[in-house]
Coordinates of C-alpha atoms in Angstrom, one line a residue:
M1 CA 275.4 120.2 129.2
G2 CA 271.9 118.8 128.5
A3 CA 270.3 121.8 130.3
M4 CA 272.2 124.3 128.2
E5 CA 271.2 122.5 124.9
T6 CA 267.5 122.6 126.0
T7 CA 267.7 126.4 126.8
K8 CA 269.2 127.1 123.3
E9 CA 266.4 125.1 121.6
Q10 CA 263.7 126.9 123.5
T11 CA 265.3 130.3 122.6
K12 CA 265.5 129.3 118.9
Q13 CA 261.8 128.2 118.9
S14 CA 260.7 131.4 120.6
N15 CA 262.6 133.6 118.0
T16 CA 260.9 131.6 115.2
E17 CA 257.4 132.1 116.7
A18 CA 258.0 135.8 117.1
Q19 CA 258.7 136.3 113.4
P20 CA 255.9 138.1 111.6
L21 CA 253.7 136.1 109.1
S22 CA 254.1 136.6 105.4
L23 CA 251.3 138.3 103.4
E24 CA 250.4 135.0 101.8
A25 CA 250.0 133.3 105.2
L26 CA 247.9 136.2 106.5
E27 CA 245.6 136.0 103.5
E28 CA 245.2 132.3 103.9
L29 CA 244.4 132.7 107.6
V30 CA 241.8 135.4 106.8
R31 CA 240.3 133.1 104.1
K32 CA 240.0 130.2 106.5
Q33 CA 238.5 132.4 109.2
D34 CA 235.9 133.8 106.7
Q35 CA 235.0 130.3 105.6
T36 CA 234.6 129.3 109.2
I37 CA 232.4 132.3 109.9
T38 CA 230.3 131.5 106.8
E39 CA 229.8 127.9 107.9
L40 CA 229.0 128.8 111.4
T41 CA 226.5 131.4 110.3
A42 CA 224.8 128.9 108.0
Q43 CA 224.6 126.4 110.9
V44 CA 223.1 129.1 113.2
K45 CA 220.5 129.9 110.6
W46 CA 219.7 126.3 110.1
Y47 CA 219.2 125.8 113.9
Q48 CA 217.1 128.9 114.0
E49 CA 214.9 127.5 111.2
Q50 CA 214.5 124.2 112.9
F51 CA 213.6 125.9 116.2
R52 CA 210.9 128.0 114.5
L53 CA 209.5 125.0 112.7
L54 CA 209.4 123.0 115.9
Q55 CA 207.7 125.9 117.7
Q56 CA 205.2 126.2 114.8
K57 CA 204.4 122.4 114.9
R58 CA 204.0 122.5 118.7
Y59 CA 202.1 125.7 119.2
G60 CA 201.0 127.0 115.8
A61 CA 198.0 126.1 113.6
S62 CA 198.5 122.9 111.6
S63 CA 196.6 124.3 108.6
E64 CA 198.5 124.9 105.4
K65 CA 196.0 127.3 103.9
T66 CA 197.3 130.3 102.2
T67 CA 195.8 133.3 100.4
P68 CA 193.5 132.2 97.6
V69 CA 195.2 131.9 94.3
E70 CA 193.0 134.6 92.8
Q71 CA 194.5 137.2 95.2
Q72 CA 198.1 136.2 94.7
T73 CA 200.6 138.3 92.7
L74 CA 202.4 135.5 90.9
V75 CA 202.9 136.4 87.2
F76 CA 203.6 133.8 84.5
N77 CA 205.1 134.4 81.1
E78 CA 202.5 132.1 79.6
T79 CA 199.4 134.1 80.8
E80 CA 198.2 134.3 77.2
Q81 CA 198.3 130.5 77.1
L82 CA 196.2 130.2 80.3
A83 CA 193.6 132.7 79.1
D84 CA 190.4 131.3 77.6
P85 CA 188.7 134.0 75.5
Q86 CA 185.7 131.7 74.9
A87 CA 185.0 131.3 78.7
S88 CA 182.1 133.3 80.0
E89 CA 182.4 135.6 83.0
P90 CA 181.5 133.8 86.3
D91 CA 178.3 134.7 88.0
V92 CA 179.4 135.9 91.4
E93 CA 176.1 135.1 93.1
Q94 CA 175.8 131.7 91.5
I95 CA 179.3 130.6 92.5
T96 CA 178.7 131.8 96.1
Y97 CA 175.5 129.8 96.2
E98 CA 177.1 126.6 94.8
R99 CA 180.2 126.7 97.0
T100 CA 178.5 127.5 100.2
K101 CA 177.7 124.5 102.3
Q102 CA 174.1 124.6 103.2
R103 CA 173.5 124.6 107.0
K104 CA 170.9 122.2 108.2
S105 CA 168.1 123.4 110.2
R106 CA 168.0 122.9 114.0
G107 CA 167.8 119.2 114.8
E108 CA 169.8 118.1 111.8
D109 CA 168.5 115.3 109.5
F110 CA 167.6 112.1 111.2
S111 CA 165.3 110.8 108.6
D112 CA 167.1 107.4 108.4
L113 CA 166.6 106.6 112.1
P114 CA 163.7 104.5 113.4
V115 CA 160.8 106.6 114.8
E116 CA 158.9 106.0 117.9
T117 CA 155.7 108.0 118.1
I118 CA 154.0 108.8 121.4
E119 CA 150.7 110.7 121.2
Y120 CA 149.2 112.6 124.1
E121 CA 145.4 112.9 123.9
L122 CA 142.6 113.9 126.3
P123 CA 140.3 111.1 127.4
E124 CA 136.8 111.3 125.9
D125 CA 135.2 112.3 129.2
E126 CA 137.5 115.3 129.5
R127 CA 136.9 116.8 126.1
H128 CA 134.5 119.5 127.3
C129 CA 134.9 123.2 127.0
P130 CA 135.7 124.8 130.4
S131 CA 133.4 127.8 129.5
C132 CA 130.3 126.3 127.8
E133 CA 130.7 122.6 128.3
G134 CA 130.7 122.1 124.5
T135 CA 132.7 119.2 122.9
L136 CA 136.3 119.9 122.2
H137 CA 137.8 119.0 118.8
S138 CA 141.5 118.7 117.7
M139 CA 142.7 122.0 116.4
K140 CA 146.4 121.2 115.7
Q141 CA 149.3 119.1 116.9
E142 CA 152.4 120.2 118.6
V143 CA 155.4 118.0 117.7
R144 CA 158.5 117.7 119.8
R145 CA 161.4 115.5 118.6
E146 CA 164.0 114.0 120.8
L147 CA 166.9 111.6 120.3
K148 CA 166.6 108.5 122.5
I149 CA 169.6 106.4 123.4
V150 CA 169.2 102.8 124.3
P151 CA 172.4 101.5 126.0
A152 CA 173.9 98.3 124.8
Q153 CA 172.2 95.3 126.2
V154 CA 174.0 91.9 126.5
S155 CA 172.1 88.7 126.8
V156 CA 172.9 85.0 126.6
V157 CA 171.4 83.1 123.6
E158 CA 171.1 79.4 124.0
H159 CA 171.1 77.4 120.8
I160 CA 169.3 74.1 121.5
R161 CA 169.5 71.7 118.7
H162 CA 167.2 68.7 118.8
I163 CA 168.6 65.3 117.7
Y164 CA 166.2 62.7 116.5
T165 CA 166.4 58.9 116.1
C166 CA 163.9 56.1 115.1
R167 CA 162.5 53.9 117.9
S168 CA 161.3 51.4 115.3
C169 CA 164.8 50.9 114.0
Q170 CA 166.1 50.7 117.6
D171 CA 163.7 47.8 118.2
T172 CA 164.4 46.0 114.9
Q173 CA 168.1 46.7 114.1
G174 CA 169.4 45.2 117.3
D175 CA 173.1 46.1 117.4
G176 CA 173.0 47.6 113.9
P177 CA 173.3 51.2 113.0
V178 CA 170.3 53.4 113.9
P179 CA 169.6 56.6 111.9
I180 CA 170.2 59.8 113.7
V181 CA 168.9 63.1 112.3
G182 CA 169.7 66.5 113.7
A183 CA 167.6 69.7 113.3
P184 CA 169.3 72.2 111.0
A185 CA 171.1 75.0 112.9
P186 CA 173.5 77.7 111.9
K187 CA 177.2 77.0 112.6
P188 CA 178.9 79.1 115.3
V189 CA 181.4 81.7 114.2
L190 CA 184.0 80.3 116.6
P191 CA 183.2 76.8 117.9
K192 CA 183.6 76.1 121.7
T193 CA 183.5 79.8 122.6
M194 CA 180.8 82.1 124.0
V195 CA 181.4 84.7 121.2
S196 CA 178.5 85.5 118.8
P197 CA 178.7 87.2 115.4
S198 CA 177.3 90.4 116.9
L199 CA 179.8 90.4 119.8
L200 CA 182.8 89.7 117.6
A201 CA 181.8 92.5 115.2
H202 CA 181.2 94.9 118.1
L203 CA 184.6 94.2 119.6
M204 CA 186.3 94.8 116.3
S205 CA 184.3 97.9 115.6
Q206 CA 185.0 99.4 119.0
K207 CA 188.7 99.0 118.6
Y208 CA 189.3 99.5 114.9
V209 CA 186.6 102.1 114.2
N210 CA 186.2 103.9 117.5
G211 CA 189.8 103.4 118.7
L212 CA 188.8 101.8 122.0
P213 CA 191.6 99.5 123.3
L214 CA 190.7 96.1 124.7
Y215 CA 191.5 97.0 128.3
R216 CA 188.9 99.9 128.1
Q217 CA 186.3 97.5 126.6
E218 CA 187.1 95.1 129.4
Q219 CA 186.4 97.8 132.0
Y220 CA 183.2 98.8 130.2
F221 CA 181.8 95.3 130.2
K222 CA 182.9 94.9 133.9
R223 CA 180.8 98.0 134.8
Q224 CA 177.9 96.3 133.1
G225 CA 178.4 93.2 135.2
I226 CA 179.7 91.2 132.3
P227 CA 183.1 89.4 133.0
I228 CA 184.9 89.3 129.6
S229 CA 188.6 89.4 129.8
R230 CA 190.8 91.2 127.3
Q231 CA 192.7 88.0 126.7
N232 CA 189.5 86.3 125.5
M233 CA 188.6 89.4 123.3
A234 CA 192.1 89.3 121.7
N235 CA 191.9 85.5 121.1
W236 CA 188.4 85.9 119.5
M237 CA 189.5 88.7 117.2
L238 CA 192.7 86.8 116.1
A239 CA 190.7 83.7 115.3
G240 CA 187.9 85.6 113.6
A241 CA 190.3 87.5 111.4
E242 CA 192.4 84.5 110.5
Q243 CA 189.5 82.1 109.8
W244 CA 186.9 84.4 108.2
L245 CA 188.4 87.7 107.1
R246 CA 191.6 86.2 105.5
P247 CA 189.8 84.7 102.5
L248 CA 188.1 88.1 101.8
Y249 CA 191.4 89.9 102.3
G250 CA 193.1 87.5 99.8
R251 CA 190.4 88.0 97.2
M252 CA 190.5 91.8 97.6
H253 CA 194.3 91.6 97.1
E254 CA 193.8 89.7 93.8
L255 CA 191.3 92.4 92.6
L256 CA 193.5 95.2 93.8
V257 CA 196.7 94.3 91.8
D258 CA 194.5 93.7 88.7
R259 CA 193.8 97.5 88.6
T260 CA 196.0 100.0 86.7
V261 CA 195.9 103.0 89.1
L262 CA 196.8 102.6 92.8
H263 CA 197.9 104.7 95.8
G264 CA 200.4 103.7 98.4
D265 CA 201.7 104.9 101.8
E266 CA 203.2 103.5 105.0
T267 CA 203.5 104.4 108.6
V268 CA 205.3 103.2 111.7
L269 CA 204.0 100.6 114.2
Q270 CA 205.5 99.2 117.4
V271 CA 205.2 95.4 118.0
L272 CA 206.4 94.3 121.4
R273 CA 207.0 90.6 121.0
E274 CA 208.7 89.3 117.9
D275 CA 211.4 86.7 117.6
G276 CA 214.9 88.3 117.3
R277 CA 213.6 91.9 117.7
S278 CA 213.5 94.2 120.7
A279 CA 210.3 95.7 121.8
T280 CA 211.5 99.2 120.7
T281 CA 212.2 98.1 117.1
T282 CA 210.1 100.0 114.6
S283 CA 207.8 98.0 112.3
Y284 CA 205.6 99.3 109.5
M285 CA 202.1 99.2 108.3
W286 CA 201.9 99.6 104.5
L287 CA 198.7 100.7 102.7
Y288 CA 197.6 100.2 99.2
R289 CA 194.3 101.4 97.7
T290 CA 192.5 101.9 94.4
G291 CA 192.2 105.3 92.7
R292 CA 189.5 107.8 92.2
D293 CA 187.6 106.2 89.3
D294 CA 187.6 102.6 90.6
T295 CA 185.7 100.5 93.1
P296 CA 187.1 101.4 96.5
I297 CA 189.5 98.7 97.9
V298 CA 191.8 99.6 100.9
L299 CA 194.3 97.0 102.0
Y300 CA 196.8 97.2 104.9
D301 CA 200.0 95.1 104.9
Y302 CA 202.0 94.6 108.1
Q303 CA 205.8 94.2 107.7
T304 CA 208.7 94.3 110.0
T305 CA 210.8 96.9 108.0
R306 CA 210.4 99.6 105.4
A307 CA 212.5 97.8 102.8
S308 CA 211.6 98.0 99.2
K309 CA 211.1 94.2 99.0
H310 CA 207.7 94.5 100.7
P311 CA 205.9 96.6 98.0
V312 CA 207.7 94.5 95.4
R313 CA 206.2 91.4 96.9
F314 CA 202.7 92.8 97.5
L315 CA 202.4 94.3 94.1
K316 CA 204.2 91.5 92.3
S317 CA 201.7 91.2 89.4
F318 CA 200.7 94.9 89.3
K319 CA 201.4 97.0 86.2
G320 CA 200.3 100.6 86.0
Y321 CA 200.5 103.8 87.9
L322 CA 201.3 103.9 91.7
Q323 CA 200.9 107.3 93.4
V324 CA 203.2 107.7 96.4
D325 CA 205.3 110.2 98.4
G326 CA 209.0 110.7 97.8
Y327 CA 210.2 107.6 99.6
A328 CA 213.0 105.8 97.6
G329 CA 211.8 102.3 98.6
Y330 CA 209.2 102.4 95.9
H331 CA 211.8 102.8 93.1
A332 CA 212.4 99.1 93.1
L333 CA 209.0 98.7 91.4
E334 CA 210.2 100.5 88.2
P335 CA 210.0 100.1 85.3
E336 CA 207.0 97.8 85.4
V337 CA 205.3 100.4 87.6
T338 CA 205.2 104.1 86.8
L339 CA 205.5 106.1 90.0
V340 CA 203.5 109.3 90.4
G341 CA 204.6 112.0 92.9
C342 CA 202.6 114.0 95.4
W343 CA 202.3 117.7 95.0
A344 CA 200.9 118.0 98.6
H345 CA 204.3 116.9 99.9
A346 CA 206.1 119.4 97.6
R347 CA 203.8 122.2 98.6
R348 CA 204.4 121.4 102.3
K349 CA 208.1 121.8 101.8
F350 CA 207.6 125.4 100.7
D351 CA 205.1 126.1 103.4
E352 CA 207.6 124.9 106.0
A353 CA 210.3 127.0 104.4
L354 CA 208.1 130.0 104.8
K355 CA 207.2 129.2 108.4
A356 CA 210.9 128.7 109.2
L357 CA 211.6 132.4 108.4
P358 CA 211.5 135.1 111.1
A359 CA 208.1 136.5 111.6
E360 CA 209.0 139.8 110.0
K361 CA 210.0 138.1 106.8
Q362 CA 207.0 135.7 106.4
D363 CA 204.9 138.4 104.8
A364 CA 207.6 139.8 102.6
D365 CA 208.1 138.9 99.0
V366 CA 210.6 136.0 99.6
P367 CA 211.4 133.2 97.1
A368 CA 209.7 130.6 99.4
K369 CA 206.4 132.4 98.9
T370 CA 206.8 132.3 95.2
G371 CA 207.4 128.5 95.2
L372 CA 204.2 128.2 97.4
E373 CA 202.3 130.3 94.9
Y374 CA 203.3 128.1 92.0
C375 CA 201.9 125.1 93.9
N376 CA 198.7 126.9 94.7
R377 CA 198.3 127.7 91.1
L378 CA 198.4 124.0 90.2
F379 CA 195.9 123.1 92.9
A380 CA 193.6 125.9 91.8
I381 CA 193.5 124.2 88.3
E382 CA 192.5 120.9 90.0
R383 CA 189.7 122.7 91.9
T384 CA 188.4 124.0 88.6
I385 CA 188.4 120.5 87.1
R386 CA 186.4 119.2 90.1
E387 CA 183.9 122.0 89.9
Q388 CA 183.3 121.4 86.2
S389 CA 183.0 117.6 86.8
L390 CA 185.2 116.8 83.9
D391 CA 185.6 113.2 82.8
T392 CA 188.9 111.3 82.4
Q393 CA 189.7 112.5 78.9
Q394 CA 188.6 116.1 79.6
R395 CA 190.8 116.2 82.7
H396 CA 193.8 115.1 80.7
Q397 CA 193.1 117.7 78.0
Y398 CA 192.5 120.5 80.5
R399 CA 195.8 119.7 82.3
Q400 CA 197.7 119.8 79.1
E401 CA 196.3 123.3 78.3
H402 CA 196.6 124.8 81.8
S403 CA 198.8 122.8 84.2
R404 CA 201.7 122.0 81.8
P405 CA 202.6 125.7 81.2
V406 CA 202.7 126.3 84.9
L407 CA 204.9 123.2 85.5
E408 CA 207.3 124.4 82.7
A409 CA 207.6 127.8 84.3
F410 CA 208.0 126.3 87.8
S411 CA 210.8 124.0 86.6
A412 CA 212.7 126.9 85.1
W413 CA 212.3 128.9 88.2
I414 CA 213.6 126.0 90.4
K415 CA 216.7 125.6 88.3
Q416 CA 217.4 129.4 88.6
Q417 CA 216.8 129.4 92.4
Q418 CA 219.0 126.4 93.2
Q419 CA 222.1 128.3 92.1
S420 CA 221.8 130.7 95.0
A421 CA 219.8 128.8 97.7
L422 CA 221.6 127.2 100.6
P423 CA 221.1 123.4 100.1
K424 CA 220.6 122.6 103.8
S425 CA 218.2 125.4 104.5
A426 CA 214.4 124.7 104.6
Y427 CA 214.0 126.6 101.3
G428 CA 217.0 124.8 99.7
Q429 CA 215.5 121.4 100.8
A430 CA 212.2 122.3 99.2
L431 CA 213.9 123.1 95.9
T432 CA 216.0 119.9 96.1
Y433 CA 212.9 117.8 96.8
C434 CA 211.1 119.2 93.7
R435 CA 214.2 118.8 91.5
N436 CA 214.7 115.2 92.5
Q437 CA 211.1 114.3 92.3
W438 CA 210.3 116.3 89.1
P439 CA 209.7 113.3 86.7
K440 CA 207.2 111.8 89.3
L441 CA 205.6 115.2 90.1
Q442 CA 204.7 115.9 86.5
A443 CA 203.7 112.2 85.8
Y444 CA 200.0 113.0 86.7
L445 CA 199.8 114.8 83.4
E446 CA 200.0 111.4 81.6
D447 CA 196.6 110.1 82.5
G448 CA 193.3 111.8 83.4
R449 CA 192.7 109.1 86.1
L450 CA 195.7 110.3 88.1
E451 CA 195.5 112.9 90.9
I452 CA 197.7 115.8 91.8
D453 CA 198.5 114.4 95.2
N454 CA 198.5 111.3 97.3
N455 CA 195.9 112.5 99.8
R456 CA 193.6 109.6 99.0
A457 CA 196.1 107.2 100.5
E458 CA 196.9 109.5 103.4
R459 CA 193.2 109.7 104.3
A460 CA 192.9 106.0 104.1
I461 CA 195.8 105.4 106.5
K462 CA 194.6 108.1 108.9
P463 CA 192.2 105.8 110.8
F464 CA 195.1 103.5 111.7
V465 CA 197.3 106.5 112.8
I466 CA 194.5 107.8 115.0
G467 CA 193.7 104.4 116.4
R468 CA 197.4 103.9 117.1
K469 CA 197.4 106.9 119.5
N470 CA 194.9 105.0 121.7
W471 CA 196.2 101.4 121.7
M472 CA 199.8 102.5 121.1
F473 CA 201.2 99.1 119.9
C474 CA 200.5 95.5 118.9
N475 CA 201.6 92.7 121.2
T476 CA 202.7 90.2 118.6
G477 CA 203.4 90.0 114.9
R478 CA 200.4 87.7 114.5
G479 CA 198.2 90.4 116.1
A480 CA 199.6 93.0 113.8
E481 CA 198.7 90.9 110.8
A482 CA 195.2 90.3 112.1
S483 CA 194.9 94.1 112.6
A484 CA 195.9 94.6 109.0
M485 CA 193.1 92.3 107.8
I486 CA 190.5 93.8 110.1
Y487 CA 191.4 97.4 109.1
S488 CA 191.3 96.4 105.5
V489 CA 187.8 95.0 105.6
I490 CA 186.5 97.8 107.8
E491 CA 188.0 100.7 105.8
T492 CA 186.9 99.1 102.5
A493 CA 183.4 98.7 103.9
K494 CA 183.4 102.4 104.9
E495 CA 184.6 103.5 101.5
N496 CA 181.7 101.6 99.9
G497 CA 179.1 103.2 102.1
L498 CA 178.5 100.4 104.6
N499 CA 178.0 100.4 108.3
P500 CA 181.2 98.5 109.3
E501 CA 179.7 96.9 112.5
A502 CA 176.6 95.7 110.7
Y503 CA 178.7 94.4 107.8
L504 CA 181.0 92.4 110.1
T505 CA 178.0 91.0 112.0
W506 CA 176.5 89.8 108.7
L507 CA 179.8 88.3 107.5
F508 CA 180.3 86.3 110.8
E509 CA 176.7 85.1 110.5
Q510 CA 177.0 84.0 106.8
L511 CA 180.6 82.9 106.2
P512 CA 180.6 79.9 108.7
N513 CA 177.6 78.5 106.8
A514 CA 178.9 79.2 103.2
D515 CA 181.2 77.2 100.9
L516 CA 184.0 79.6 100.3
N517 CA 185.7 77.6 97.5
G518 CA 185.9 79.7 94.4
P519 CA 186.1 83.5 93.7
D520 CA 182.5 83.8 92.7
V521 CA 181.3 82.9 96.2
L522 CA 183.7 85.3 97.8
D523 CA 182.7 88.1 95.4
S524 CA 179.1 87.9 96.7
F525 CA 180.5 88.9 100.2
M526 CA 182.5 91.9 99.0
P527 CA 181.6 95.3 100.4
W528 CA 180.5 96.5 96.9
S529 CA 178.5 93.4 96.1
E530 CA 174.9 94.0 94.9
M531 CA 173.8 90.9 96.8
L532 CA 174.4 92.6 100.2
P533 CA 171.3 93.3 102.3
D534 CA 170.1 96.9 102.3
N535 CA 170.2 97.2 106.0
L536 CA 174.0 97.1 106.0
R537 CA 174.0 100.5 104.3
K538 CA 171.5 102.4 106.5
P539 CA 169.2 101.7 109.5
T540 CA 165.8 100.2 108.7
K541 CA 163.0 102.6 109.5
K542 CA 160.5 101.3 112.1
V543 CA 157.4 103.3 113.1
T544 CA 155.9 102.3 116.5
N545 CA 152.8 103.9 117.9
A546 CA 153.0 103.8 121.6
P547 CA 150.2 105.4 123.7
A548 CA 151.1 107.7 126.5
K549 CA 150.7 106.4 130.0

């Protein structure tokens, strides 16, 4: 009985499935299939874009240069507003001369280097003419110049301090106190160690300027017959940074947040040993620096995360403009801080959208190229400002007359394009980035001290990024903090035109023997101080006349 009921049920179900679908059901099925095809097609296009971008980044040129803006076909409705009837026609030859970097003659310019002169002369008894035996006289001099390298030399310096006492008092005082007087001597940079100011500065410079990890420095010293372990090097640099560079770092921080225009950026860092964190956890090195019209100050700040609380803490008393990229973590600084966007990032989005297209479409008149041309027009205006050497007020006025109309046309174009662009495509993401960042992207029009991009901060953080490729990671959080202080002092010194190794050597010679209480004392050691010795800025010329042997 049960088997017969099962057979009837299967027959009934088979008859139901065999019935043709209604027109409405067929239309719904076609609609769903069309939607699926559209979604899959969009996904395939997205994957193709990502593949082309990866190929470009891996094998293509990294340059983002495009056709000069004068040769582009972008047409603005506000052409009449951009035109300047009073402007004179450019002199083609003069512009070419001014913009062409002059090539130095063979041998380059080494006028700042010490000169060792060796003269080759005939002895008096050999100055006779081979034809008539007459006396020879000097007709001219042939000069050949060479660069001479003196390899690093390491020696041991013994500081012997004489201690004096009074024999007369020893005879008359009995068991009473006897005066003891020591000869004055400079204090060591790190007591009870073999490190000297010059060695400590050299180790820091080799790692943080030249990107030479400690294990390579250890091998170098070993080849010279000098047994210095990398553990000792690390300990010396940690102690030197914490004891002597930290006060300078703190004072530079006070001066930095007292400014009104700053730039900020951040990059990743791996720290192997930190409590409660695995070795693969990502940490961050934050960077803050002064703007174009201010004394250069570059500060690094190590933190374990990319959370917004870190810039809020570091810039607690800062009020003014902060130029950054599009990272949302900086939004916590508002409204006390006005965020200024970066047009280099916006332009890069359109450049990537263009490179993500198939090769046959990259030269076509596509919307991504139009967006790139708008960005190029804005940067062309900034080049004109630099070439004319306009001051702060003139920059502000020039941007109001020339950049603002371009921005208004660009904004209207973006709103129009967003209606048809696929949001997840590279081109759609470029439009979305500009739309979301638009208040910050046009904020540079508010003040002539501001810049169109955040390249100033990116250039300042680049030495750390390049160095990271060599030493890869920091061992401890303490080491990362010390690295931040060392990088800050070195990069600020470089920005102020100092030789970083010479400056560090001078600091480690002077700071142990100075009373560092009070900002006035610290200010005299700052990289921009007028009290710094001249030899920290360029080598001292020394002329030595050495006779030929």
